[in-house]
CSV table of C-alpha atoms in Angstrom, one decimal:
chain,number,residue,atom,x,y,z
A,248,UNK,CA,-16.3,-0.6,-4.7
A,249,UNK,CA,-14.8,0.4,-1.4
A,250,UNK,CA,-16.0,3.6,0.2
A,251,UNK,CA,-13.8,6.0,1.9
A,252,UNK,CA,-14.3,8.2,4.8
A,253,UNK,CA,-12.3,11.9,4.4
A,254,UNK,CA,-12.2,15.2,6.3
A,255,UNK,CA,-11.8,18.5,4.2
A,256,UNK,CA,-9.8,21.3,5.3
A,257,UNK,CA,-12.6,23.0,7.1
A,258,UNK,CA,-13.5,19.8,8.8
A,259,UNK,CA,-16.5,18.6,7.2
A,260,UNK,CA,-16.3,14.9,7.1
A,261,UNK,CA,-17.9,12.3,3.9
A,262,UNK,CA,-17.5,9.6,2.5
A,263,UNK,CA,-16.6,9.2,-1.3
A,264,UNK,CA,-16.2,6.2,-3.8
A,265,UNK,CA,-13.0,7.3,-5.3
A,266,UNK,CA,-9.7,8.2,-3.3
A,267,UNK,CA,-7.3,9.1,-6.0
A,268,UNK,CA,-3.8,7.5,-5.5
A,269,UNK,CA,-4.4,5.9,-2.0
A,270,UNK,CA,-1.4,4.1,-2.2
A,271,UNK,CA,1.4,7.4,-3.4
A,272,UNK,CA,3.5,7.6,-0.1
A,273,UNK,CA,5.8,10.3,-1.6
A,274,UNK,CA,2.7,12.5,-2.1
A,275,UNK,CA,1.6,12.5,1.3
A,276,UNK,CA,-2.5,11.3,2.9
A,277,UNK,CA,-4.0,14.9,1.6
A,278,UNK,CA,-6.2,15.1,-2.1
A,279,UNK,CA,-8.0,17.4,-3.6
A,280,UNK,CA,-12.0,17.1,-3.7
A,281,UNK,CA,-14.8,19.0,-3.9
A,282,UNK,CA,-16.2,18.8,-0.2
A,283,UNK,CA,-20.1,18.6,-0.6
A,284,UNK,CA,-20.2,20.5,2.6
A,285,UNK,CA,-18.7,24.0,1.4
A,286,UNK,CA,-19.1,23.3,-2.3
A,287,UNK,CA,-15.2,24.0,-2.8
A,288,UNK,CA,-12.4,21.8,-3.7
A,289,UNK,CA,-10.5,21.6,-0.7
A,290,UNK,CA,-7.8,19.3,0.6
A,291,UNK,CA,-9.0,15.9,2.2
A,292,UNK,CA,-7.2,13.5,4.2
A,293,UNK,CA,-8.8,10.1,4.5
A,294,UNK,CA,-10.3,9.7,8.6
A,295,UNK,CA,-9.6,6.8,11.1
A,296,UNK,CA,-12.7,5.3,12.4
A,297,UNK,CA,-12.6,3.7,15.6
A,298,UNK,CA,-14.3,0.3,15.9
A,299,UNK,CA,-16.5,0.3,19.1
């Protein structure tokens, strides 16, 4: 299973296993998860890791 790398609202970036819906354009990037960094569900957007 592919992981994904997301950024909550607040800026506290994880990765997670499952990132409902990847593919609904008309919904937009953002989800809602619960960030393990502030213990809320917050909106997420998945992050763009640079390859170096």
């Amino acid at each position: 299973m592919e992981r994904t790398v997301v950024r909550c609202a607040d800026g506290h970036v994880f990765s997670t296993a499952s990132f409902p819906m990847q593919q609904a354009e008309r919904l937009g990037p953002g989800r809602l998860m619960r960030c393990p960094g502030c213990a809320r569900l917050r909106s997420v957007v998945p992050v763009t890791l640079e390859k170096r």
